[in-house]
Coordinates of C-alpha atoms in Angstrom, one line a residue:
Chain A
M1393 CA -22.3 54.6 -55.4
R1394 CA -21.9 51.0 -56.6
R1395 CA -21.9 49.9 -53.1
L1396 CA -25.5 51.1 -52.7
L1397 CA -26.8 49.1 -55.7
F1398 CA -27.7 46.3 -53.3
L1399 CA -30.6 48.5 -52.2
L1400 CA -32.1 48.8 -55.6
P1401 CA -34.4 45.7 -55.3
L1402 CA -35.6 47.0 -52.0
V1403 CA -36.4 50.5 -53.3
I1404 CA -38.2 49.0 -56.3
L1405 CA -40.2 46.8 -54.0
V1406 CA -41.1 49.7 -51.7
V1407 CA -42.3 51.8 -54.6
G1408 CA -43.9 48.9 -56.2
V1409 CA -46.0 48.1 -53.2
Q1410 CA -47.2 51.6 -52.9
V1411 CA -48.2 51.7 -56.6
L1412 CA -49.9 48.3 -56.2
T1413 CA -52.0 49.5 -53.3
D1414 CA -52.9 52.5 -55.3
W1415 CA -54.1 50.4 -58.3
T1416 CA -56.0 47.8 -56.2
D1417 CA -57.5 50.5 -54.0
T1418 CA -56.0 48.9 -50.9
R1419 CA -54.2 51.9 -49.6
Y1420 CA -55.2 51.1 -46.0
Y1421 CA -52.3 48.5 -46.0
L1422 CA -49.9 51.4 -46.1
T1423 CA -50.7 52.3 -42.5
Q1424 CA -49.5 49.0 -41.2
L1425 CA -46.5 48.9 -43.6
T1426 CA -45.5 52.3 -42.2
M1427 CA -45.8 51.2 -38.6
A1428 CA -44.0 47.9 -39.4
A1429 CA -41.1 50.0 -41.0
Y1430 CA -40.7 51.9 -37.8
Y1431 CA -40.6 48.7 -35.7
S1432 CA -38.1 47.3 -38.1
L1433 CA -35.9 50.3 -37.6
L1434 CA -35.6 49.3 -33.9
I1435 CA -35.1 45.6 -34.9
I1436 CA -32.2 46.2 -37.2
G1437 CA -30.5 48.3 -34.5
L1438 CA -31.0 45.4 -32.1
C1439 CA -29.6 43.1 -34.7
A1440 CA -26.3 45.0 -34.7
L1441 CA -26.2 44.7 -30.9
M1442 CA -27.4 41.1 -30.6
G1443 CA -26.5 39.4 -33.8
Y1444 CA -23.2 41.0 -34.6
T1445 CA -21.8 41.9 -31.2
G1446 CA -23.4 39.1 -29.3
Q1447 CA -24.9 41.2 -26.5
I1448 CA -28.6 40.5 -25.8
S1449 CA -31.0 43.1 -24.6
L1450 CA -34.5 42.4 -23.3
G1451 CA -35.0 46.1 -22.6
H1452 CA -35.2 47.7 -26.1
A1453 CA -39.0 48.3 -25.8
G1454 CA -37.8 50.6 -22.9
F1455 CA -35.7 52.7 -25.2
F1456 CA -38.5 52.8 -27.8
A1457 CA -40.8 54.0 -25.0
I1458 CA -38.3 56.6 -23.7
G1459 CA -38.2 58.1 -27.2
G1460 CA -42.0 57.9 -27.8
Y1461 CA -43.1 59.0 -24.3
L1462 CA -40.7 61.9 -24.0
S1463 CA -41.6 63.3 -27.4
A1464 CA -45.3 62.8 -26.7
A1465 CA -45.2 64.4 -23.2
L1466 CA -43.2 67.4 -24.3
T1467 CA -45.4 68.1 -27.2
T1468 CA -48.7 67.8 -25.3
R1469 CA -48.0 68.9 -21.7
N1470 CA -49.0 72.6 -21.2
L1471 CA -46.2 74.9 -20.2
A1472 CA -48.4 77.9 -19.8
F1473 CA -48.1 77.9 -16.0
F1474 CA -44.4 78.6 -16.3
Q1475 CA -45.0 81.7 -18.4
D1476 CA -43.4 84.0 -15.8
Q1477 CA -40.3 82.0 -15.3
A1478 CA -36.9 82.7 -16.8
F1479 CA -36.5 79.3 -18.4
F1480 CA -39.8 79.7 -20.3
R1481 CA -38.6 83.0 -21.8
L1482 CA -35.3 81.3 -22.7
L1483 CA -37.1 78.5 -24.5
E1484 CA -39.4 80.9 -26.2
G1485 CA -36.6 83.1 -27.3
A1486 CA -34.8 80.0 -28.8
G1487 CA -37.9 79.2 -30.8
I1488 CA -38.4 75.9 -29.1
L1489 CA -42.0 76.5 -28.0
A1490 CA -45.1 76.0 -30.1
T1491 CA -48.7 76.6 -29.5
G1492 CA -51.3 73.9 -29.7
Q1493 CA -54.9 73.1 -28.7
D1494 CA -56.1 70.5 -26.3
I1495 CA -59.2 68.4 -27.1
Y1496 CA -61.5 71.1 -25.7
G1497 CA -60.0 73.7 -27.9
A1498 CA -58.1 75.5 -25.2
E1499 CA -54.8 77.1 -26.0
L1500 CA -51.7 75.1 -25.0
V1501 CA -48.0 76.1 -24.9
V1502 CA -45.9 73.1 -25.6
V1503 CA -42.4 72.2 -26.8
A1504 CA -42.1 72.1 -30.6
P1505 CA -41.9 68.6 -32.0
W1506 CA -38.4 68.9 -33.5
A1507 CA -37.0 70.0 -30.2
A1508 CA -39.0 67.3 -28.3
C1509 CA -37.7 64.7 -30.8
L1510 CA -34.1 65.8 -30.2
V1511 CA -34.5 65.8 -26.4
A1512 CA -36.1 62.3 -26.5
I1513 CA -33.4 60.8 -28.6
I1514 CA -30.6 62.4 -26.6
A1515 CA -32.2 61.2 -23.4
A1516 CA -32.5 57.7 -24.7
A1517 CA -28.8 57.8 -25.7
L1518 CA -27.8 59.1 -22.3
I1519 CA -29.8 56.5 -20.4
A1520 CA -28.4 53.8 -22.6
W1521 CA -24.9 55.0 -21.9
L1522 CA -25.4 55.2 -18.1
L1523 CA -27.1 51.8 -18.1
G1524 CA -24.6 50.2 -20.4
I1525 CA -21.5 51.1 -18.3
P1526 CA -22.4 48.7 -15.5
V1527 CA -24.6 46.1 -17.2
L1528 CA -22.4 45.4 -20.3
K1529 CA -19.9 44.0 -18.0
L1530 CA -22.3 41.1 -17.6
K1531 CA -22.5 38.2 -20.1
G1532 CA -25.1 35.9 -21.5
H1533 CA -28.2 35.4 -19.4
Y1534 CA -27.0 37.8 -16.7
L1535 CA -27.0 40.6 -19.2
A1536 CA -30.5 39.4 -20.4
M1537 CA -31.8 39.6 -16.9
A1538 CA -30.3 43.0 -16.2
T1539 CA -31.7 44.5 -19.3
L1540 CA -35.0 42.8 -18.5
G1541 CA -35.0 44.6 -15.2
F1542 CA -34.5 47.9 -17.0
G1543 CA -37.4 47.2 -19.3
I1544 CA -39.6 46.5 -16.4
I1545 CA -38.7 49.7 -14.6
I1546 CA -39.5 51.8 -17.7
Y1547 CA -42.8 49.9 -18.1
R1548 CA -43.8 50.6 -14.5
I1549 CA -42.8 54.3 -14.7
A1550 CA -45.0 54.7 -17.8
L1551 CA -47.8 52.9 -16.1
A1552 CA -47.6 54.7 -12.7
S1553 CA -46.7 58.2 -13.6
E1554 CA -49.4 60.8 -14.1
Y1555 CA -47.1 62.9 -16.3
F1556 CA -47.0 59.9 -18.8
G1557 CA -50.8 59.3 -18.6
E1558 CA -50.8 56.1 -16.5
A1559 CA -52.7 53.3 -18.1
D1560 CA -54.2 55.6 -20.8
G1561 CA -50.8 56.7 -22.2
I1562 CA -50.6 60.0 -24.0
S1563 CA -52.9 60.9 -26.9
E1564 CA -53.4 64.0 -29.1
V1565 CA -49.8 64.1 -30.0
P1566 CA -49.4 66.7 -32.7
P1567 CA -47.9 66.0 -36.2
F1568 CA -44.1 66.3 -36.5
L1569 CA -43.4 68.8 -39.3
L1570 CA -40.4 68.0 -41.4
P1571 CA -38.8 70.2 -44.1
F1572 CA -40.3 70.3 -47.6
G1573 CA -43.8 70.5 -46.3
L1574 CA -43.7 66.9 -45.0
E1575 CA -45.3 65.9 -41.8
V1576 CA -45.3 62.8 -39.7
S1577 CA -48.9 62.2 -38.8
G1578 CA -51.6 59.6 -39.3
S1579 CA -54.0 61.8 -41.4
F1580 CA -55.2 60.2 -44.6
A1581 CA -54.0 63.1 -46.7
V1582 CA -50.4 62.3 -46.0
R1583 CA -50.6 58.5 -45.9
E1584 CA -48.4 57.9 -49.0
A1585 CA -45.9 60.5 -47.8
N1586 CA -45.6 58.9 -44.4
Y1587 CA -45.1 55.5 -46.0
Y1588 CA -42.1 56.9 -47.8
I1589 CA -40.8 58.8 -44.8
A1590 CA -40.8 55.6 -42.7
W1591 CA -39.2 53.5 -45.4
G1592 CA -36.7 56.2 -46.2
L1593 CA -35.7 56.3 -42.6
L1594 CA -35.5 52.5 -42.4
I1595 CA -33.4 52.3 -45.6
M1596 CA -31.1 55.0 -44.3
G1597 CA -30.7 53.1 -41.0
L1598 CA -29.9 49.9 -43.0
I1599 CA -27.2 51.7 -45.0
L1600 CA -25.6 53.1 -41.9
L1601 CA -25.6 49.7 -40.2
R1602 CA -24.3 47.9 -43.3
N1603 CA -21.5 50.4 -43.5
L1604 CA -20.7 49.9 -39.9
I1605 CA -20.7 46.1 -40.0
D1606 CA -18.5 46.2 -43.1
S1607 CA -15.7 48.2 -41.5
R1608 CA -12.9 48.1 -39.0
V1609 CA -15.4 48.8 -36.2
G1610 CA -17.8 46.2 -37.5
R1611 CA -15.1 43.6 -37.5
A1612 CA -14.2 44.5 -33.9
L1613 CA -17.8 44.1 -32.9
R1614 CA -18.0 40.6 -34.5
S1615 CA -14.7 39.7 -32.9
I1616 CA -16.2 40.5 -29.5
H1617 CA -19.1 38.1 -30.4
G1618 CA -16.5 35.4 -31.1
S1619 CA -14.2 35.7 -28.2
E1620 CA -13.8 38.7 -25.9
D1621 CA -10.4 37.5 -24.7
A1622 CA -9.0 37.3 -28.2
A1623 CA -10.6 40.6 -29.2
G1624 CA -8.9 42.3 -26.3
A1625 CA -5.6 40.7 -27.2
M1626 CA -6.0 42.2 -30.7
G1627 CA -6.2 45.7 -29.1
V1628 CA -10.0 46.0 -29.4
D1629 CA -11.4 48.0 -26.5
T1630 CA -14.2 45.6 -25.9
A1631 CA -16.0 47.6 -23.1
R1632 CA -16.0 50.8 -25.2
C1633 CA -17.2 49.0 -28.4
K1634 CA -20.0 47.3 -26.6
L1635 CA -21.1 50.5 -25.0
Q1636 CA -21.0 52.3 -28.4
V1637 CA -23.1 49.8 -30.2
F1638 CA -25.5 49.6 -27.2
V1639 CA -26.1 53.3 -27.3
L1640 CA -26.4 53.2 -31.1
S1641 CA -29.1 50.5 -31.0
A1642 CA -30.9 52.5 -28.2
V1643 CA -30.9 55.6 -30.5
F1644 CA -32.4 53.5 -33.3
A1645 CA -35.1 52.4 -30.9
A1646 CA -35.8 55.9 -29.7
V1647 CA -36.0 57.3 -33.2
A1648 CA -38.5 54.6 -34.1
G1649 CA -40.4 55.5 -30.9
V1650 CA -40.5 59.2 -31.6
F1651 CA -41.7 58.8 -35.3
L1652 CA -44.2 56.1 -34.6
T1653 CA -45.7 58.1 -31.7
H1654 CA -46.2 61.2 -33.9
Y1655 CA -47.5 59.0 -36.6
N1656 CA -50.0 57.3 -34.3
G1657 CA -50.8 60.5 -32.5
G1658 CA -50.1 58.8 -29.2
I1659 CA -48.4 56.1 -27.2
G1660 CA -49.6 53.7 -24.5
P1661 CA -47.8 51.6 -21.9
S1662 CA -48.0 48.4 -23.9
E1663 CA -45.3 49.9 -26.1
A1664 CA -42.9 49.7 -23.1
G1665 CA -44.0 46.2 -22.2
V1666 CA -41.6 43.4 -21.7
M1667 CA -43.5 41.3 -24.2
K1668 CA -42.5 43.9 -26.8
S1669 CA -38.9 43.4 -26.0
V1670 CA -39.2 39.7 -26.2
R1671 CA -40.9 40.1 -29.6
Y1672 CA -38.0 42.2 -30.9
V1673 CA -35.5 39.6 -29.7
A1674 CA -37.6 36.8 -31.3
I1675 CA -37.7 38.7 -34.6
V1676 CA -33.9 39.2 -34.7
A1677 CA -33.6 35.4 -34.0
V1678 CA -36.0 34.5 -36.8
G1679 CA -34.0 36.8 -39.1
G1680 CA -30.9 34.8 -38.4
M1681 CA -29.2 36.8 -35.6
A1682 CA -26.2 38.2 -37.5
H1683 CA -28.2 39.0 -40.6
L1684 CA -29.4 42.6 -41.2
W1685 CA -31.5 41.7 -44.2
G1686 CA -33.1 38.8 -42.3
A1687 CA -34.0 41.1 -39.4
L1688 CA -35.4 43.7 -41.8
V1689 CA -37.5 41.2 -43.8
M1690 CA -38.8 39.4 -40.7
G1691 CA -39.4 42.6 -38.9
V1692 CA -41.6 44.0 -41.6
V1693 CA -43.4 40.7 -42.3
L1694 CA -44.2 39.7 -38.7
N1695 CA -45.0 43.2 -37.5
F1696 CA -47.3 43.7 -40.5
L1697 CA -49.1 40.4 -39.8
S1698 CA -49.4 41.3 -36.1
L1699 CA -50.7 44.8 -36.9
R1700 CA -53.2 43.5 -39.3
G1701 CA -54.5 41.4 -36.5
V1702 CA -53.8 38.0 -38.1
F1703 CA -52.7 36.5 -34.8
G1704 CA -55.7 37.9 -33.0
S1705 CA -55.7 37.7 -29.3
Y1706 CA -52.9 35.2 -29.4
D1707 CA -50.4 37.8 -30.7
D1708 CA -47.8 37.4 -27.9
A1709 CA -48.3 33.7 -27.8
V1710 CA -47.5 33.5 -31.5
F1711 CA -44.2 35.3 -30.9
G1712 CA -43.4 33.0 -28.0
L1713 CA -44.1 30.0 -30.2
I1714 CA -41.9 31.5 -32.9
L1715 CA -39.1 31.8 -30.4
I1716 CA -39.3 28.2 -29.4
G1717 CA -39.6 27.0 -32.9
I1718 CA -36.7 29.0 -34.1
M1719 CA -34.4 27.8 -31.3
L1720 CA -35.3 24.2 -32.0
F1721 CA -35.4 24.0 -35.8
A1722 CA -33.4 27.0 -37.1
P1723 CA -31.1 28.6 -34.7
N1724 CA -29.5 30.3 -37.7
G1725 CA -32.7 31.9 -38.7
V1726 CA -35.6 31.1 -40.9
L1727 CA -33.8 32.1 -44.2
S1728 CA -31.3 29.2 -43.5
L1729 CA -34.3 26.9 -43.6
L1730 CA -34.7 27.5 -47.3
N1731 CA -32.7 24.2 -47.8
F1732 CA -34.7 22.6 -44.9
S1733 CA -31.7 20.8 -43.7
G1734 CA -32.2 21.9 -40.1
V1735 CA -35.7 20.4 -39.9
L1736 CA -34.6 17.2 -41.6
D1737 CA -31.6 16.8 -39.2
F1738 CA -34.0 17.2 -36.2
F1739 CA -36.3 14.5 -37.3
R1740 CA -33.6 12.2 -38.5
R1741 CA -32.0 12.4 -35.1
R1742 CA -35.3 11.6 -33.4
R1743 CA -35.9 8.6 -35.6
R1744 CA -32.4 7.3 -34.9
R1745 CA -33.0 7.6 -31.2
V1746 CA -36.2 5.6 -31.5
K1747 CA -34.5 2.9 -33.6
E1748 CA -31.5 2.4 -31.4
P1749 CA -32.8 -0.3 -29.0
G1750 CA -33.7 -2.4 -32.0
G1751 CA -30.3 -2.2 -33.4
L1752 CA -28.7 -3.5 -30.2
R1753 CA -30.7 -6.7 -30.2
Chain B
M865 CA 17.5 48.1 -21.8
A866 CA 15.6 44.8 -21.9
L867 CA 12.5 44.8 -24.1
L868 CA 10.5 43.0 -21.4
A869 CA 11.4 43.1 -17.7
V870 CA 9.3 41.0 -15.3
S871 CA 10.2 41.6 -11.7
N872 CA 8.9 39.8 -8.6
L873 CA 5.6 39.0 -10.4
G874 CA 3.1 37.2 -8.2
K875 CA -0.5 36.0 -8.6
Q876 CA -2.7 34.5 -5.9
F877 CA -6.0 32.8 -6.6
G878 CA -7.6 32.5 -3.2
G879 CA -5.2 30.3 -1.2
L880 CA -3.2 29.2 -4.3
Q881 CA 0.0 31.0 -5.2
A882 CA -0.1 30.4 -8.9
V883 CA 2.9 32.6 -9.7
S884 CA 5.4 33.7 -7.1
E885 CA 8.2 36.2 -7.2
V886 CA 9.1 35.5 -10.8
S887 CA 11.7 37.8 -12.3
F888 CA 13.4 37.6 -15.7
S889 CA 14.0 39.8 -18.7
V890 CA 13.8 39.4 -22.5
E891 CA 16.4 41.2 -24.6
R892 CA 15.3 42.7 -27.9
G893 CA 15.7 40.2 -30.9
M894 CA 15.8 37.2 -28.6
I895 CA 13.8 34.0 -28.6
K896 CA 13.1 33.0 -25.0
A897 CA 11.2 30.0 -23.8
V898 CA 9.3 29.4 -20.6
I899 CA 9.1 25.7 -19.7
G900 CA 7.9 23.7 -16.7
P901 CA 5.6 20.8 -15.8
N902 CA 1.8 21.2 -16.0
G903 CA 0.4 23.6 -13.5
A904 CA 3.8 25.4 -13.1
G905 CA 2.1 28.7 -13.9
K906 CA 3.3 29.3 -17.5
T907 CA -0.1 30.4 -18.9
T908 CA -0.8 32.4 -15.8
L909 CA 2.4 34.2 -16.4
F910 CA 1.4 35.0 -20.0
N911 CA -2.0 36.2 -18.8
L912 CA -0.3 38.5 -16.3
I913 CA 2.0 40.0 -18.9
T914 CA -0.8 40.6 -21.4
G915 CA -3.3 42.0 -18.9
S916 CA -5.8 39.2 -19.0
L917 CA -5.1 38.8 -15.3
T918 CA -4.0 41.5 -12.8
P919 CA -0.9 40.7 -10.9
S920 CA -1.1 40.5 -7.1
S921 CA 2.4 41.8 -6.8
G922 CA 5.4 42.8 -8.9
S923 CA 5.7 44.7 -12.1
V924 CA 6.0 44.3 -15.9
L925 CA 8.0 46.8 -17.9
L926 CA 7.9 46.9 -21.7
D927 CA 10.8 48.9 -23.1
G928 CA 11.1 50.6 -19.7
R929 CA 7.5 51.6 -19.5
D930 CA 5.4 50.2 -16.7
I931 CA 2.5 48.2 -18.2
T932 CA 1.5 46.4 -15.0
G933 CA -2.3 46.2 -14.5
H934 CA -3.2 47.8 -17.8
R935 CA -6.1 46.3 -19.7
P936 CA -5.4 43.8 -22.5
H937 CA -6.3 46.1 -25.4
Q938 CA -4.0 48.8 -24.0
I939 CA -1.1 46.3 -23.7
A940 CA -1.8 45.1 -27.2
S941 CA -1.5 48.7 -28.4
F942 CA 1.8 49.1 -26.5
G943 CA 3.2 46.4 -28.8
I944 CA 2.6 42.9 -27.3
A945 CA 0.8 40.3 -29.4
R946 CA -0.1 36.8 -28.3
T947 CA -1.6 33.5 -29.4
F948 CA -3.6 31.2 -27.3
Q949 CA -3.0 27.7 -26.1
N950 CA -6.5 26.7 -27.2
I951 CA -6.7 28.6 -30.5
K952 CA -9.1 31.5 -30.4
L953 CA -10.0 32.4 -33.9
F954 CA -13.2 34.4 -34.5
P955 CA -16.0 32.1 -35.7
G956 CA -18.3 33.1 -38.6
M957 CA -15.5 35.2 -40.1
T958 CA -13.1 34.3 -43.0
V959 CA -9.4 33.8 -42.6
L960 CA -8.8 37.2 -44.2
E961 CA -11.2 38.9 -41.8
N962 CA -9.6 37.3 -38.8
V963 CA -6.2 38.6 -39.9
M964 CA -7.6 42.0 -40.7
I965 CA -8.6 42.3 -37.0
G966 CA -4.9 42.1 -36.3
R967 CA -4.7 45.5 -38.0
H968 CA -7.1 47.1 -35.5
I969 CA -4.4 48.9 -33.5
R970 CA -2.7 50.0 -36.8
S971 CA -5.8 51.7 -38.1
S972 CA -8.1 54.4 -36.7
G973 CA -11.6 54.4 -38.4
G974 CA -14.1 55.3 -35.7
F975 CA -17.7 54.6 -35.1
I976 CA -19.3 57.5 -37.0
A977 CA -16.7 57.6 -39.8
S978 CA -17.3 53.9 -40.3
M979 CA -21.1 54.3 -40.5
L980 CA -20.7 57.0 -43.1
H981 CA -18.1 55.0 -45.0
L982 CA -16.1 58.3 -45.4
P983 CA -13.6 58.2 -48.3
W984 CA -10.6 58.0 -45.9
V985 CA -12.1 55.0 -44.1
L986 CA -12.5 53.2 -47.4
A987 CA -8.9 53.9 -48.3
E988 CA -7.8 52.7 -44.9
E989 CA -9.9 49.5 -45.4
Q990 CA -7.9 48.8 -48.6
R991 CA -4.6 49.2 -46.7
I992 CA -5.9 46.9 -43.9
R993 CA -6.9 44.2 -46.5
Q994 CA -3.5 44.5 -48.2
A995 CA -1.5 44.2 -45.0
A996 CA -3.6 41.2 -44.0
L997 CA -3.0 39.5 -47.3
E998 CA 0.7 40.1 -47.0
R999 CA 0.8 38.2 -43.7
L1000 CA -1.2 35.3 -45.2
E1001 CA 1.3 35.1 -48.1
M1002 CA 4.2 35.2 -45.7
L1003 CA 2.8 32.1 -43.9
G1004 CA 1.9 30.5 -47.2
I1005 CA -1.8 30.3 -46.5
A1006 CA -3.1 33.0 -48.9
E1007 CA -5.2 30.5 -50.8
L1008 CA -7.3 30.0 -47.6
A1009 CA -8.2 33.7 -47.4
E1010 CA -11.9 33.4 -48.2
L1011 CA -12.6 30.2 -46.1
E1012 CA -14.2 30.3 -42.7
A1013 CA -11.4 30.3 -40.2
T1014 CA -12.8 27.9 -37.7
S1015 CA -13.5 25.3 -40.4
L1016 CA -9.8 24.8 -41.1
A1017 CA -7.6 21.9 -40.0
F1018 CA -5.9 22.4 -36.7
G1019 CA -2.4 23.2 -38.0
Q1020 CA -3.9 25.8 -40.5
Q1021 CA -5.8 27.4 -37.7
R1022 CA -2.5 27.9 -35.8
A1023 CA -1.0 29.5 -38.8
V1024 CA -4.0 31.9 -39.1
E1025 CA -3.7 32.8 -35.5
L1026 CA 0.0 33.5 -36.0
A1027 CA -0.7 35.6 -39.1
R1028 CA -3.3 37.6 -37.0
A1029 CA -0.7 38.3 -34.3
L1030 CA 2.0 39.2 -36.9
A1031 CA -0.5 41.6 -38.5
M1032 CA -0.3 43.7 -35.3
E1033 CA 3.4 44.3 -36.1
P1034 CA 4.2 43.8 -32.4
D1035 CA 7.6 44.3 -30.7
L1036 CA 7.1 41.3 -28.6
L1037 CA 5.2 38.1 -29.6
L1038 CA 4.0 35.7 -26.9
L1039 CA 3.3 32.2 -28.2
D1040 CA 1.4 29.9 -25.9
E1041 CA 2.3 26.3 -26.9
P1042 CA 2.6 26.9 -30.7
A1043 CA 3.4 23.3 -31.4
A1044 CA 0.6 21.7 -29.2
G1045 CA -1.4 19.2 -31.2
L1046 CA 1.0 19.3 -34.2
N1047 CA 2.9 16.3 -35.7
I1048 CA 6.7 16.3 -35.9
Y1049 CA 6.8 17.7 -39.4
E1050 CA 4.4 20.5 -38.5
T1051 CA 6.4 21.1 -35.4
A1052 CA 9.6 21.5 -37.4
E1053 CA 7.8 23.9 -39.6
V1054 CA 6.7 26.0 -36.6
G1055 CA 10.3 26.0 -35.5
R1056 CA 11.5 27.4 -38.8
L1057 CA 8.6 29.9 -38.7
I1058 CA 9.5 31.2 -35.3
S1059 CA 13.1 31.7 -36.4
S1060 CA 12.0 33.6 -39.4
I1061 CA 9.8 35.8 -37.2
R1062 CA 12.9 36.9 -35.4
Q1063 CA 14.3 38.1 -38.8
L1064 CA 11.3 40.5 -38.9
G1065 CA 12.7 42.2 -35.8
I1066 CA 10.1 40.7 -33.5
T1067 CA 11.2 39.4 -30.1
V1068 CA 9.6 36.1 -29.1
L1069 CA 8.6 34.7 -25.8
L1070 CA 7.1 31.2 -25.9
V1071 CA 5.7 28.6 -23.6
E1072 CA 6.2 25.1 -25.1
H1073 CA 6.2 21.5 -24.0
D1074 CA 8.1 20.1 -27.0
M1075 CA 11.6 20.0 -25.6
S1076 CA 13.4 19.4 -28.9
L1077 CA 11.7 22.5 -30.4
V1078 CA 12.5 24.6 -27.3
M1079 CA 16.2 23.5 -27.2
D1080 CA 16.5 24.0 -31.0
I1081 CA 15.2 27.6 -31.3
S1082 CA 15.6 29.3 -27.9
D1083 CA 18.4 31.6 -27.0
E1084 CA 17.5 31.3 -23.3
I1085 CA 15.1 29.3 -21.2
V1086 CA 13.2 30.1 -18.0
V1087 CA 12.1 27.1 -16.0
L1088 CA 9.1 27.3 -13.7
S1089 CA 7.9 24.9 -11.1
F1090 CA 4.9 25.4 -8.8
G1091 CA 4.8 29.1 -9.7
R1092 CA 8.5 29.7 -8.9
K1093 CA 11.5 30.3 -11.2
I1094 CA 14.0 27.5 -10.6
A1095 CA 16.4 28.1 -13.4
E1096 CA 17.2 30.6 -16.2
D1097 CA 20.0 29.8 -18.6
V1098 CA 21.0 28.9 -22.1
P1099 CA 19.6 25.6 -23.4
E1100 CA 22.8 23.6 -23.0
A1101 CA 23.1 24.6 -19.3
I1102 CA 19.4 23.9 -18.7
Q1103 CA 19.7 20.4 -20.0
S1104 CA 22.3 19.6 -17.4
N1105 CA 20.8 21.5 -14.6
E1106 CA 20.3 19.2 -11.6
E1107 CA 17.2 20.9 -10.3
V1108 CA 15.5 21.0 -13.7
I1109 CA 16.1 17.3 -14.2
K1110 CA 14.7 16.6 -10.7
V1111 CA 11.5 18.5 -11.5
Y1112 CA 11.0 16.8 -14.8
L1113 CA 11.9 13.3 -14.0
G1114 CA 11.3 13.1 -10.2
E1115 CA 13.9 12.1 -7.7

């Protein structure tokens, strides 16, 4: 239990913020904080893959979208046409089906959210596994390009397929009922509960990843980042380890996608966009790459600001700028800037370069 | 039976025959050296034995078991450890963590169990840490345990790499130029260290350029030139071997 004490400040902060919004009557902030928590869940998963194992992915918005879209489609698309078929009765018998209503009040037969959620997450894991086997043989920018290709494919499928609602995406996604009378939905009545569901999930994810990093497997992952040759010579099955952490990070992304989709009541193709993947990579970089806390803090702060509309129409441009800035001034993350030595070094070097000709005279 | 038996091993890179029909064996408990001029194929030979490269022909037997063409991590788990000519420590990790990775094949905590920090995983973690600390103490570098490995002096980094390999408790240890970049005092220290490794029951095969070290500690020497074995004998005989002298000094 003592190992979990590190979470205490975070838990206090999470509860504190909720209480504060209650006192100051600014409960509307909770909506963006809930969404930011889900995005951050994806980001800490990506951090384990990128920061610790050294494998970049520019396709994680794709896994998020696979989770979100599958869960959305399964819980909204009417299965009533298949009433007479054997598989329908099988699903019905297993209690996997639920009834719903479309926007015109007509009766729908759809997959129950819990089952849709499971299918979506398993599908994302399976796709990550199948994709990972060939592409994780690649290194560096070749891996970046291959995963980028995957992201583009998912984006185009979301945009082109009628089943996934084309450019409109999928709306009217029903709430996701959890045990203890909780539900994942955007209705005002359950705003506080949803804030705690999202943050609970994020903190749980953080605990799991911290445990992983701080273990035999975590050391193996970090050794792959350092030198794949040496890791192999130590007996680390590098291909298997990379695949496992890739699938794990895809599952984190898919879980985030499923929950956020039910919370928002819908999902659109922009969630699958390449710019989203770039944003996630930028946030992991800002957080300091091999730094779960940094990724979490930056994930929440930057997504919150973005969702509040602080960056306006320049949203994606801001994240591009952040990426450039981070690479130039603080390749070890923004937290390392707290002593400002990186920035000072940069300018000192510039000044020296300017002075040099004078020195020669 | 020999611990390691290399027979007719060959490796071709395009038109270049880097290693050609090399055969030799290493008996258990022996210190054997591979020498030869630059480009003779010594490191390639190591890479073929450890699975970093796949042989074009020939076979490698470890304790009678054919390990030819297996992947590096499998060969490591069969009992072969190695160090690298250009030291390959893991950056961003402490000396202790580096050596703890040496225990990877001697422990079993998997992905899910590690994420959940199951009690037996935590107990195993303690044993891993203990075993790593013992190796550091053995090499007299325990006080460096918490420092970042890649920030150390060159000689100390070599010692860490050796500790990491020893943590694997291998049957056979391959050392690729363990004295490269070291001064004469450090080289003598490495010589004593290798001899003491033998006392642990670990067989050693090394590539080395420092002739006094090689002649001092080896039981047998294999000489390579242009990918071929030109001699294999005890140190005294190698020193007076006509062909070896020709290769090293020119005609």
